[in-house]
Coordinates of C-alpha atoms in Angstrom, one line a residue:
Chain A
X7 CA -2.6 16.1 30.9
X8 CA 1.2 15.4 30.3
X9 CA 3.3 18.3 29.8
X10 CA 4.5 19.6 26.2
X11 CA 8.2 19.3 25.5
X12 CA 10.6 21.0 23.0
X13 CA 10.5 17.6 21.0
X14 CA 6.7 17.9 20.7
X15 CA 6.8 21.4 19.2
X16 CA 9.4 20.5 17.0
X17 CA 7.6 17.4 15.6
X18 CA 4.0 19.5 15.3
X19 CA 6.2 22.3 13.4
X20 CA 7.5 19.8 11.0
X21 CA 4.1 18.3 10.5
X22 CA 2.8 21.7 9.7
X23 CA 5.8 22.7 7.5
X24 CA 6.3 25.4 9.8
X25 CA 10.1 26.7 10.3
X26 CA 10.9 27.4 13.9
X27 CA 14.2 28.6 14.8
X28 CA 15.8 26.5 17.4
X29 CA 16.4 29.5 20.0
X30 CA 12.5 29.9 19.7
X31 CA 11.5 26.5 20.3
X32 CA 11.6 27.1 24.4
X33 CA 9.2 29.9 23.9
X34 CA 6.6 27.9 21.8
X35 CA 6.9 25.0 24.3
X36 CA 5.8 27.0 27.1
X37 CA 2.9 29.1 25.0
X38 CA 1.6 25.6 23.7
X39 CA 1.8 24.5 27.2
X40 CA -0.3 27.4 28.5
X41 CA -2.8 27.1 25.9
X42 CA -3.2 23.6 26.8
X43 CA -3.6 24.0 30.1
X44 CA -5.9 26.4 29.5
X45 CA -8.2 23.9 27.5
X46 CA -7.6 21.5 30.3
X47 CA -9.5 23.2 32.8
X48 CA -13.0 22.4 30.4
X49 CA -11.8 18.5 31.3
X50 CA -13.2 19.1 34.6
X51 CA -16.4 19.3 33.8
X52 CA -18.0 15.9 34.0
X53 CA -19.2 14.8 30.1
X54 CA -19.8 11.2 30.6
X55 CA -23.1 11.5 29.7
X56 CA -23.3 13.9 26.8
X57 CA -22.9 12.7 23.4
X58 CA -19.6 13.9 21.6
X59 CA -20.5 17.1 19.3
X60 CA -18.4 17.3 16.2
X61 CA -19.9 20.4 14.6
X62 CA -22.1 23.4 16.1
X63 CA -24.6 23.2 13.6
X64 CA -27.1 19.9 13.7
X65 CA -27.7 19.4 9.9
X66 CA -27.6 16.1 8.3
X67 CA -27.5 15.0 4.8
X68 CA -26.7 18.2 3.2
X69 CA -26.4 16.9 -0.5
X70 CA -26.3 18.2 -4.0
X71 CA -27.5 16.6 -7.5
X72 CA -24.7 15.1 -9.5
X73 CA -24.6 17.9 -12.1
X74 CA -21.5 19.4 -14.0
X75 CA -20.9 23.0 -14.1
X76 CA -17.7 23.8 -16.1
X77 CA -15.4 26.2 -14.0
X78 CA -15.1 29.9 -15.5
X79 CA -12.0 30.6 -13.3
X80 CA -9.4 28.1 -14.7
X81 CA -7.1 30.8 -15.8
X82 CA -7.4 33.1 -12.4
X83 CA -6.8 29.7 -10.4
X84 CA -3.5 29.0 -12.4
X85 CA -2.4 32.3 -12.0
X86 CA -3.1 32.2 -8.4
X87 CA -0.4 29.5 -7.5
X88 CA 3.2 30.5 -6.9
X89 CA 4.5 29.1 -10.2
X90 CA 2.4 28.0 -13.3
X91 CA 4.2 26.2 -16.6
X92 CA 1.5 26.2 -19.1
X93 CA -1.7 24.6 -18.3
X94 CA 0.0 23.0 -15.3
X95 CA 1.0 24.1 -11.7
X96 CA 4.6 24.1 -11.1
X97 CA 5.8 22.8 -7.7
X98 CA 9.5 22.7 -6.6
X99 CA 11.5 19.6 -6.7
X100 CA 9.8 16.9 -4.2
X101 CA 12.0 15.3 -1.7
X102 CA 11.7 12.2 -0.3
X103 CA 12.3 12.3 3.5
Chain B
X10 CA 14.5 -28.9 11.9
X11 CA 16.3 -26.5 9.6
X12 CA 14.5 -23.5 8.7
X13 CA 13.6 -24.5 5.2
X14 CA 11.8 -27.5 6.4
X15 CA 9.0 -25.1 7.8
X16 CA 6.0 -24.3 5.8
X17 CA 5.8 -20.6 5.0
X18 CA 2.4 -19.0 4.8
X19 CA 1.8 -15.7 3.0
X20 CA -0.9 -13.4 4.8
X21 CA -2.1 -11.0 2.1
X22 CA -4.7 -7.6 2.3
X23 CA -5.9 -5.4 -0.2
X24 CA -6.9 -2.0 -0.2
X25 CA -8.9 -1.1 -3.3
X26 CA -9.6 2.1 -4.8
X27 CA -12.6 2.3 -7.0
X28 CA -13.3 5.7 -9.2
X29 CA -17.1 6.1 -8.9
X30 CA -18.5 6.8 -12.2
X31 CA -20.3 10.2 -11.4
X32 CA -20.4 13.0 -14.0
X33 CA -19.2 15.4 -11.3
X34 CA -16.7 15.3 -8.5
X35 CA -17.4 14.5 -4.7
X36 CA -17.9 17.7 -3.4
X37 CA -18.1 20.0 -6.2
X38 CA -19.8 20.4 -9.9
X39 CA -16.4 20.1 -11.6
X40 CA -16.4 17.4 -14.8
X41 CA -14.6 14.1 -13.8
X42 CA -13.9 13.3 -17.7
X43 CA -10.8 11.5 -18.1
X44 CA -8.0 12.6 -20.4
X45 CA -8.8 16.3 -21.2
X46 CA -6.3 18.9 -21.3
X47 CA -4.6 19.3 -17.9
X48 CA -6.5 21.3 -15.3
X49 CA -9.7 21.9 -17.4
X50 CA -11.8 20.6 -14.5
X51 CA -10.8 22.4 -11.5
X52 CA -12.5 25.1 -9.7
X53 CA -12.2 26.9 -6.3
X54 CA -13.5 23.9 -4.1
X55 CA -11.2 21.6 -5.9
X56 CA -8.4 23.9 -5.0
X57 CA -9.5 24.6 -1.6
X58 CA -9.4 28.1 -1.7
X59 CA -10.6 30.0 1.5
X60 CA -14.2 30.3 2.0
X61 CA -15.4 27.6 -0.4
X62 CA -17.8 25.1 1.0
X63 CA -17.6 21.4 -0.6
X64 CA -21.4 19.6 -0.6
X65 CA -21.4 16.2 -1.1
X66 CA -22.6 14.5 -4.1
X67 CA -26.0 12.5 -3.6
X68 CA -25.0 10.1 -6.4
X69 CA -21.6 9.2 -4.5
X70 CA -23.5 8.5 -1.3
X71 CA -25.9 6.2 -3.5
X72 CA -23.2 4.4 -5.2
X73 CA -21.2 3.9 -2.2
X74 CA -24.1 2.2 -0.2
X75 CA -25.2 0.4 -3.2
X76 CA -21.2 -1.0 -3.3
X77 CA -21.1 -1.5 0.4
X78 CA -24.5 -3.5 0.2
X79 CA -23.2 -5.8 -2.8
X80 CA -20.2 -6.7 -0.5
X81 CA -22.3 -7.5 2.4
X82 CA -20.9 -4.7 4.6
X83 CA -23.4 -3.0 7.5
X84 CA -24.1 0.5 6.5
X85 CA -23.8 2.9 9.3
X86 CA -26.7 4.8 10.6
X87 CA -24.5 8.0 11.2
X88 CA -21.3 8.6 9.4
X89 CA -19.0 11.3 8.6
X90 CA -16.2 13.1 6.9
X91 CA -12.6 13.6 8.2
X92 CA -9.8 15.3 7.1
X93 CA -6.3 13.6 6.6
X94 CA -3.5 16.0 6.7
X95 CA -0.6 15.4 4.7
X96 CA 1.9 17.7 2.4
X97 CA 2.1 16.3 -0.8
X98 CA 1.7 18.6 -4.4
X99 CA -0.9 15.9 -5.8
X100 CA -3.2 17.2 -3.0
X101 CA -4.4 20.8 -3.4
X102 CA -5.4 21.5 -0.2
X103 CA -2.9 19.6 2.2
X104 CA -5.5 17.4 3.7
X105 CA -7.6 15.1 1.9
X106 CA -11.2 14.6 3.0
X107 CA -12.0 11.2 3.5
X108 CA -13.7 8.9 6.6
X109 CA -11.6 7.9 9.4
X110 CA -13.5 6.3 12.5
X111 CA -17.1 6.5 10.9
X112 CA -16.9 5.0 7.5
X113 CA -20.2 4.7 5.8
X114 CA -19.7 0.9 6.0
X115 CA -17.7 -2.1 7.9
X116 CA -17.6 -5.9 8.3
X117 CA -18.5 -7.6 5.2
X118 CA -17.7 -10.4 3.0
X119 CA -17.4 -11.7 -0.5
X120 CA -17.0 -15.1 -2.1
X121 CA -14.1 -15.5 -4.4
X122 CA -13.8 -18.3 -6.9
X123 CA -10.2 -19.1 -7.2
X124 CA -9.2 -20.9 -10.7
X125 CA -5.8 -21.8 -11.8
X126 CA -4.7 -23.9 -14.7
X127 CA -3.7 -27.2 -13.5
X128 CA -5.2 -26.6 -10.0
X129 CA -8.5 -27.4 -8.6
X130 CA -11.3 -24.6 -8.5
X131 CA -12.2 -23.6 -5.1
X132 CA -14.3 -21.0 -3.5
X133 CA -12.9 -18.3 -0.5
X134 CA -15.0 -16.3 1.5
X135 CA -12.8 -13.3 1.9
X136 CA -14.1 -10.8 4.8
X137 CA -14.0 -7.1 3.9
X138 CA -13.1 -4.8 7.0
X139 CA -14.7 -1.7 5.6
X140 CA -15.4 0.9 2.8
X141 CA -15.4 4.4 2.9
X142 CA -15.9 7.5 0.6
X143 CA -13.1 10.0 -0.2
X144 CA -11.4 12.1 -2.8
X145 CA -8.9 11.1 -5.3
X146 CA -5.8 13.3 -5.5
X147 CA -4.3 15.0 -8.8
X148 CA -1.5 13.8 -10.9
X149 CA 2.0 14.7 -11.0
X150 CA 4.5 15.0 -14.0
X151 CA 8.1 14.7 -13.2
X152 CA 10.2 17.4 -15.2
X153 CA 13.6 16.9 -15.9
X154 CA 13.6 13.2 -15.5
X155 CA 11.4 10.3 -16.1
X156 CA 11.4 9.9 -12.5
X157 CA 10.9 11.5 -9.2
X158 CA 14.5 11.0 -8.2
X159 CA 16.8 13.2 -10.6
X160 CA 13.9 15.6 -11.5
X161 CA 14.4 19.2 -11.3
X162 CA 10.8 20.2 -10.7
X163 CA 7.2 18.8 -10.8
X164 CA 3.9 19.6 -12.8
X165 CA 0.5 19.3 -11.5
X166 CA -2.7 18.2 -13.3
X167 CA -5.7 18.6 -10.7
X168 CA -8.2 17.0 -13.1
X169 CA -8.5 13.9 -10.9
X170 CA -8.5 15.8 -7.7
X171 CA -11.8 15.3 -6.1
X172 CA -13.0 12.4 -8.1
X173 CA -14.9 10.5 -5.7
X174 CA -13.5 7.0 -4.9
X175 CA -14.7 3.9 -2.5
X176 CA -11.8 2.7 -0.8
X177 CA -12.6 -1.0 0.0
X178 CA -10.4 -2.7 2.7
X179 CA -10.3 -6.4 2.9
X180 CA -9.8 -8.4 5.7
X181 CA -5.9 -10.2 5.7
X182 CA -7.9 -13.5 4.5
X183 CA -5.8 -13.8 1.3
X184 CA -2.8 -16.6 1.1
X185 CA -1.5 -16.6 -2.6
X186 CA -1.2 -14.4 -5.4
X187 CA -3.8 -16.0 -7.2
X188 CA -6.3 -15.5 -4.5
X189 CA -5.3 -11.9 -4.4
X190 CA -5.8 -11.5 -8.4
X191 CA -9.3 -13.4 -8.1
X192 CA -10.4 -11.1 -5.1
X193 CA -9.4 -7.8 -7.0
X194 CA -11.2 -9.1 -10.2
X195 CA -14.2 -10.1 -8.3
X196 CA -14.5 -6.8 -6.9
X197 CA -14.0 -4.9 -10.1
X198 CA -16.9 -7.6 -11.4
X199 CA -19.3 -6.4 -8.8
X200 CA -18.5 -2.9 -9.3
X201 CA -19.2 -3.3 -13.1
X202 CA -22.2 -5.0 -12.4
X203 CA -23.5 -2.3 -10.3
X204 CA -22.7 0.2 -12.6
X205 CA -21.0 2.5 -9.9
X206 CA -17.7 2.3 -11.8
X207 CA -16.1 1.1 -15.1
X208 CA -13.3 -0.5 -13.0
X209 CA -10.6 0.7 -15.8
X210 CA -7.3 -0.2 -14.5
X211 CA -5.2 1.2 -17.1
X212 CA -7.0 4.6 -16.6
X213 CA -6.6 4.3 -12.8
X214 CA -10.3 3.7 -11.9
X215 CA -9.7 0.9 -9.9
X216 CA -6.3 0.7 -8.0
X217 CA -5.1 -1.9 -5.5
X218 CA -2.4 -1.6 -2.7
X219 CA -1.5 -4.9 -1.5
X220 CA -0.3 -5.4 2.0
X221 CA 1.7 -8.9 2.4
X222 CA 3.9 -10.6 5.0
X223 CA 4.7 -14.4 5.7
X224 CA 4.8 -16.3 8.8
X225 CA 5.6 -20.1 9.6
X226 CA 2.5 -21.5 9.5
X227 CA -1.3 -20.4 10.0
X228 CA -0.7 -20.2 14.0
X229 CA 2.2 -18.0 13.9
X230 CA 2.0 -14.4 14.8
X231 CA 2.0 -11.9 11.6
X232 CA 5.2 -11.1 10.1
X233 CA 6.4 -7.6 9.0
X234 CA 4.0 -5.9 6.6
X235 CA 4.9 -4.7 3.4
X236 CA 2.9 -2.7 1.1
X237 CA 3.1 -3.0 -2.9
X238 CA 1.9 -0.7 -5.1
X239 CA 1.7 0.2 -8.9
X240 CA 0.2 -3.0 -10.2
X241 CA -2.2 -2.3 -13.5
X242 CA -3.4 -5.6 -14.1
X243 CA -4.7 -8.8 -12.3
X244 CA -1.8 -10.8 -13.6
X245 CA 0.6 -7.7 -12.3
X246 CA -1.3 -8.3 -8.9
X247 CA -0.7 -11.8 -9.1
X248 CA 3.0 -12.0 -9.7
X249 CA 3.8 -8.9 -7.3
X250 CA 2.7 -10.9 -4.8
X251 CA 4.4 -14.0 -5.7
X252 CA 7.6 -12.2 -6.0
X253 CA 7.3 -10.3 -2.8
X254 CA 6.4 -13.7 -1.0
X255 CA 9.5 -15.2 -2.4
X256 CA 11.4 -11.9 -1.4
X257 CA 10.4 -12.2 2.0
X258 CA 11.3 -15.8 2.5
X259 CA 14.6 -15.5 1.1
X260 CA 15.0 -12.7 3.6
X261 CA 14.1 -14.6 6.4
X262 CA 16.1 -17.7 5.7
X263 CA 19.1 -15.8 5.2
X264 CA 18.6 -14.0 8.4
X265 CA 17.9 -10.8 7.1
X266 CA 15.6 -8.3 8.1
X267 CA 12.2 -7.6 6.3
X268 CA 11.3 -4.0 6.9
X269 CA 7.9 -2.1 7.0
X270 CA 8.1 0.1 3.6
X271 CA 6.5 0.7 0.7
X272 CA 7.7 -0.9 -2.5
X273 CA 6.8 -0.5 -6.2
X274 CA 6.1 -3.0 -8.7
X275 CA 8.4 -2.6 -11.7
X276 CA 6.3 -4.3 -14.8
X277 CA 9.1 -4.3 -17.1
X278 CA 11.7 -6.0 -14.7
X279 CA 8.9 -8.2 -12.9
X280 CA 10.1 -7.4 -9.3
X281 CA 9.2 -4.9 -6.6
X282 CA 11.7 -2.0 -5.3
X283 CA 11.7 -0.1 -2.2
X284 CA 10.0 3.4 -2.6
X285 CA 11.2 5.7 0.1
X286 CA 7.7 6.9 2.2
X287 CA 5.9 10.1 1.6
X288 CA 6.2 11.5 5.1
X289 CA 8.4 10.3 7.6
X290 CA 6.1 9.6 10.3
X291 CA 2.6 9.1 8.9
X292 CA 0.8 11.2 11.3
X293 CA -2.1 12.1 9.5
X294 CA -4.1 14.0 12.8
X295 CA -7.4 13.2 11.3
X296 CA -10.2 15.5 12.7
X297 CA -13.8 15.8 11.3
X298 CA -14.3 18.1 8.4
X299 CA -16.1 21.0 10.2
X300 CA -17.5 21.8 6.4
X301 CA -19.3 18.5 5.9
X302 CA -22.2 17.8 7.8
X303 CA -23.0 14.0 9.1
X304 CA -24.4 11.5 6.9
X305 CA -27.4 9.5 7.9
X306 CA -28.7 6.7 5.8
X307 CA -32.2 5.8 7.2
X308 CA -33.5 2.1 7.1
X309 CA -35.8 3.2 4.3
X310 CA -33.3 4.6 2.3
X311 CA -30.9 1.7 2.6
X312 CA -33.3 -0.8 1.6
X313 CA -34.7 1.0 -1.4
X314 CA -31.1 0.9 -2.7
X315 CA -30.6 -2.7 -1.7
X316 CA -33.9 -3.4 -3.9
X317 CA -32.2 -1.9 -7.0
X318 CA -29.3 -4.3 -6.6
X319 CA -28.8 -6.7 -9.7
X320 CA -28.1 -10.4 -9.4
X321 CA -24.6 -10.4 -8.8
X322 CA -21.6 -12.7 -10.2
X323 CA -21.5 -14.8 -7.7
X324 CA -25.2 -15.8 -7.2
X325 CA -25.4 -16.1 -11.2
X326 CA -22.4 -18.5 -11.0
X327 CA -24.6 -20.7 -8.6
X328 CA -27.3 -20.2 -10.4
X329 CA -26.0 -21.5 -13.8
X330 CA -24.3 -24.4 -12.3
X331 CA -27.4 -25.4 -10.0
X332 CA -30.5 -24.5 -12.2
X333 CA -29.1 -24.5 -15.7
X334 CA -26.9 -27.5 -15.4
X335 CA -23.8 -25.6 -16.7
X336 CA -20.4 -26.4 -16.1
X337 CA -18.3 -24.2 -13.7
X338 CA -16.2 -23.1 -16.7
X339 CA -18.9 -22.0 -18.7
X340 CA -20.8 -20.3 -15.5
X341 CA -17.7 -18.3 -14.8
X342 CA -17.0 -17.5 -18.4
X343 CA -20.4 -16.3 -18.8
X344 CA -20.7 -14.2 -15.8
X345 CA -17.4 -12.5 -16.3
X346 CA -19.2 -9.3 -17.9
X347 CA -22.7 -8.6 -17.1
X348 CA -23.4 -7.4 -20.9
X349 CA -22.6 -11.6 -21.7
X350 CA -24.3 -12.9 -18.9
X351 CA -27.4 -10.5 -19.6
X352 CA -27.4 -11.9 -23.4
X353 CA -27.0 -15.3 -22.5
X354 CA -30.1 -15.2 -20.0
X355 CA -32.2 -13.2 -23.0
X356 CA -31.3 -16.5 -25.3
X357 CA -32.5 -18.9 -22.4
X358 CA -35.4 -16.9 -21.8
X359 CA -36.1 -16.9 -25.3
X360 CA -36.7 -20.5 -25.1
X361 CA -33.0 -22.0 -26.2
X362 CA -31.2 -24.8 -24.2
X363 CA -28.6 -23.4 -21.9
X364 CA -25.9 -25.7 -22.8
X365 CA -26.1 -24.4 -26.6
X366 CA -26.6 -21.1 -25.8
X367 CA -23.5 -20.9 -23.6
X368 CA -21.7 -22.8 -26.4
X369 CA -22.5 -20.4 -29.2
X370 CA -21.9 -17.2 -26.8
X371 CA -18.6 -17.9 -25.3
X372 CA -17.1 -19.6 -28.7
X373 CA -18.0 -18.0 -32.2
X374 CA -19.9 -14.9 -30.8
X375 CA -17.4 -14.0 -28.3
X376 CA -14.8 -14.5 -30.5
X377 CA -16.4 -12.3 -33.2
X378 CA -16.8 -9.4 -30.3
X379 CA -13.3 -9.6 -29.7
X380 CA -11.8 -9.5 -33.2
X381 CA -14.3 -6.6 -34.3
X382 CA -13.9 -4.9 -30.7
X383 CA -17.6 -4.8 -30.0
X384 CA -19.7 -5.6 -26.9
X385 CA -22.9 -7.7 -26.7
X386 CA -24.6 -4.5 -26.3
X387 CA -23.6 -3.3 -29.9
X388 CA -24.3 -6.8 -31.4
X389 CA -27.0 -6.8 -34.3
X390 CA -27.4 -10.6 -33.8
X391 CA -30.2 -10.4 -31.0
X392 CA -30.7 -12.9 -28.2
X393 CA -34.0 -14.2 -29.9
X394 CA -32.6 -14.6 -33.0
X395 CA -29.7 -16.6 -31.3
X396 CA -32.3 -18.6 -29.7
X397 CA -34.4 -19.2 -33.2
X398 CA -31.3 -20.4 -34.6
X399 CA -30.5 -22.9 -31.9
X400 CA -34.0 -24.3 -31.8
X401 CA -33.7 -24.8 -35.6
X402 CA -30.8 -26.8 -35.2
X403 CA -31.9 -28.9 -32.3
X404 CA -35.6 -29.6 -34.0
X405 CA -33.2 -30.8 -37.0
X406 CA -34.3 -28.2 -39.3
X407 CA -30.6 -27.0 -39.9
X408 CA -27.3 -28.8 -39.4
X409 CA -24.7 -27.0 -37.0
X410 CA -22.5 -26.8 -40.3
X411 CA -25.4 -24.9 -41.9
X412 CA -25.6 -22.8 -38.9
X413 CA -21.9 -21.8 -38.8
X414 CA -22.8 -20.9 -42.7
X415 CA -25.3 -18.1 -41.9
X416 CA -23.7 -17.2 -38.8
X417 CA -21.4 -14.2 -40.3
X418 CA -24.3 -12.7 -41.8
X419 CA -26.1 -12.7 -38.8
X420 CA -23.4 -11.3 -36.6
X421 CA -23.0 -8.3 -38.9
X422 CA -26.4 -7.6 -39.5
X423 CA -28.6 -9.7 -37.4
X424 CA -32.2 -11.1 -38.8
X425 CA -34.1 -14.0 -38.6
X426 CA -32.2 -17.2 -39.3
X427 CA -35.4 -18.9 -40.6
X428 CA -35.6 -16.4 -43.1
X429 CA -32.2 -16.3 -44.2
X430 CA -32.2 -20.4 -44.3
X431 CA -35.5 -20.0 -46.4
X432 CA -34.1 -17.4 -48.9
X433 CA -31.0 -19.1 -49.4
X434 CA -32.5 -22.5 -49.7
X435 CA -30.3 -23.8 -46.7
X436 CA -33.0 -26.1 -44.9
X437 CA -32.3 -29.3 -43.8
X438 CA -33.5 -32.5 -46.0
X439 CA -35.2 -34.2 -43.1
X440 CA -37.8 -36.2 -45.3
X441 CA -37.3 -39.9 -45.2
X442 CA -38.5 -40.4 -48.7
X443 CA -36.1 -37.9 -50.0
X444 CA -33.3 -39.1 -48.1
X445 CA -34.1 -43.0 -49.1
X446 CA -34.2 -41.7 -52.7
X447 CA -30.8 -40.1 -52.6
X448 CA -29.3 -43.4 -50.8
X449 CA -30.6 -45.6 -53.1
X450 CA -28.9 -43.7 -55.8
X451 CA -25.8 -43.7 -54.1
X452 CA -25.5 -47.0 -53.5
X453 CA -26.2 -47.9 -57.2
X454 CA -23.4 -45.5 -58.2
X455 CA -20.7 -47.3 -55.9
X456 CA -21.5 -51.2 -56.1
X457 CA -18.0 -52.0 -55.3
X458 CA -18.0 -50.0 -51.8
X459 CA -21.4 -51.4 -51.1
X460 CA -20.0 -54.9 -51.7
X461 CA -16.9 -54.1 -49.5
X462 CA -18.9 -53.0 -46.9
X463 CA -21.1 -56.0 -46.8
X464 CA -18.1 -58.4 -46.7
X465 CA -17.1 -56.3 -43.4
X466 CA -15.4 -53.3 -44.1
X467 CA -17.7 -51.2 -41.9
X468 CA -15.3 -48.4 -42.0
X469 CA -16.9 -47.6 -45.3
X470 CA -20.0 -45.9 -43.4
X471 CA -18.2 -42.9 -43.1
X472 CA -17.6 -42.9 -46.8
X473 CA -21.4 -43.1 -48.0
X474 CA -22.3 -40.4 -45.4
X475 CA -19.6 -37.9 -46.8
X476 CA -20.5 -38.7 -50.4
X477 CA -24.1 -38.0 -49.3
X478 CA -23.4 -34.8 -47.4
X479 CA -21.6 -33.8 -50.8
X480 CA -24.4 -34.3 -52.8
X481 CA -26.9 -32.5 -50.6
X482 CA -24.3 -29.8 -49.7
X483 CA -24.4 -30.6 -46.2
X484 CA -28.1 -30.2 -45.9
X485 CA -29.2 -34.1 -45.1
X486 CA -30.2 -34.6 -41.4
X487 CA -27.3 -36.5 -40.5
X488 CA -29.4 -38.6 -37.8
X489 CA -31.8 -39.7 -40.5
X490 CA -29.0 -40.2 -43.2
X491 CA -27.2 -42.9 -40.7
X492 CA -30.5 -44.8 -39.8
X493 CA -31.6 -45.2 -43.4
X494 CA -28.1 -46.0 -44.6
X495 CA -27.4 -48.7 -42.0
X496 CA -31.0 -50.3 -42.9
X497 CA -30.0 -50.2 -46.7
X498 CA -26.7 -51.2 -46.5
X499 CA -28.0 -54.5 -44.1
X500 CA -30.6 -55.4 -46.3

């Protein structure tokens, strides 16, 4: 397991749109390192003969019929947004980065 | 050898998003209707509220598998859904439910017919990497400016968010803009034949992103890849590719760099221009969506869906040429729309000859439907009735000219051509005695012309035929007329 660097923390924070003050980067670096090394212990178990599990409950083909039900909560959903403008959700200026 | 002596070759691959024509969205019962008031087709699942549970629409699975089978892809026995994470306001959940490493289908191909004016038509086998299911995003309206740059804020309509898409990824097998356009058109044709999508490019139910690079010859390594978007017609795909190929060649020949980027096709200016990327680094951090169980398509289910596939355009084209003796051009025109091919086949199975059927359908009838904005499905003139009319012409009961005369009524109201001909007294005169009588009379009325003809002015035969047609309002059987006329004149 490679070591977590402050650069990794900044990158993960950016991807998750989390704002981390520069003076806390080191703290998160060591915390993340601790968590990952804890999880790392699991890697010691030999799983070479066990197929990967992607979910805890083994159900397949949970499907529904192609039927339309119109929503009754449109107004509530629009009101839940931080900003609405008429029938639209309003979002701040989009910056290309 | 200078740079320009080398032959450049383009390498093109397409990612095609096809909206699957289900009534409800991929994971929820909200409607997929296009063009309604903003945010009328949203619900807690579309908006990704906590505690909601998406459930796959069985029709989406059926349509995706059928589309995949038609593209000769292998259907995965097991597949799953993943979350693709990125932040952009057209995505209400900040992740898109898609399929990453276990798509529903992989490794297929289609035959694409490439036809271009002034060039020889050829068929190209184009590989298809994969097809996967995913949800569509919403639509943004940028306020304060007609473009993203300069807008003060944006408005979001999530009606389209969660509509089912099949994403079809081609292998980088295409080499010209024309090939790319023909490939996209064939994908659309197949989807429409299957009835899984209307493929309407104007409404965005079929969207193509093109990946394109150039290299010096077929054995050179791939050049830097550029993605182009925003083409809303097949001709735009062709022109965007051609523009971009030339732009990249020029860049290399002027020792400039081609950078890996996304460019937008500008239809009004007919060029591509650079667009900043959505996310600095596209690190989508895919992981399996824990809300959705795996999908298993049993052999039985797969084969039952395969059995429902219609005959596809490429197979029809081949059959029309090989079995019905049509030209490649006619076969291509007839099979472009399923409704036209179906109509044609009904005409042939009603006993008309294929070539005549093809001529009437692709000529007068198609022109009529185009001008009245109707489709073959709405046409009152039924295939059986067209077959009847064709057989009347071929049996010498009416002339082609009379057929054209009764056609407008048949197109508008349908009906039996035999009855219309009988009611209007338009039947062809094919009794040799009657024709002989008329010819005798005609020759008697024009002694000077008869003399001139016999003196060697053979061109006058046309004059006699014309006069005779005039006398009979075009109803005389032309073959018989010529035969008897020649006999009489040489007596």
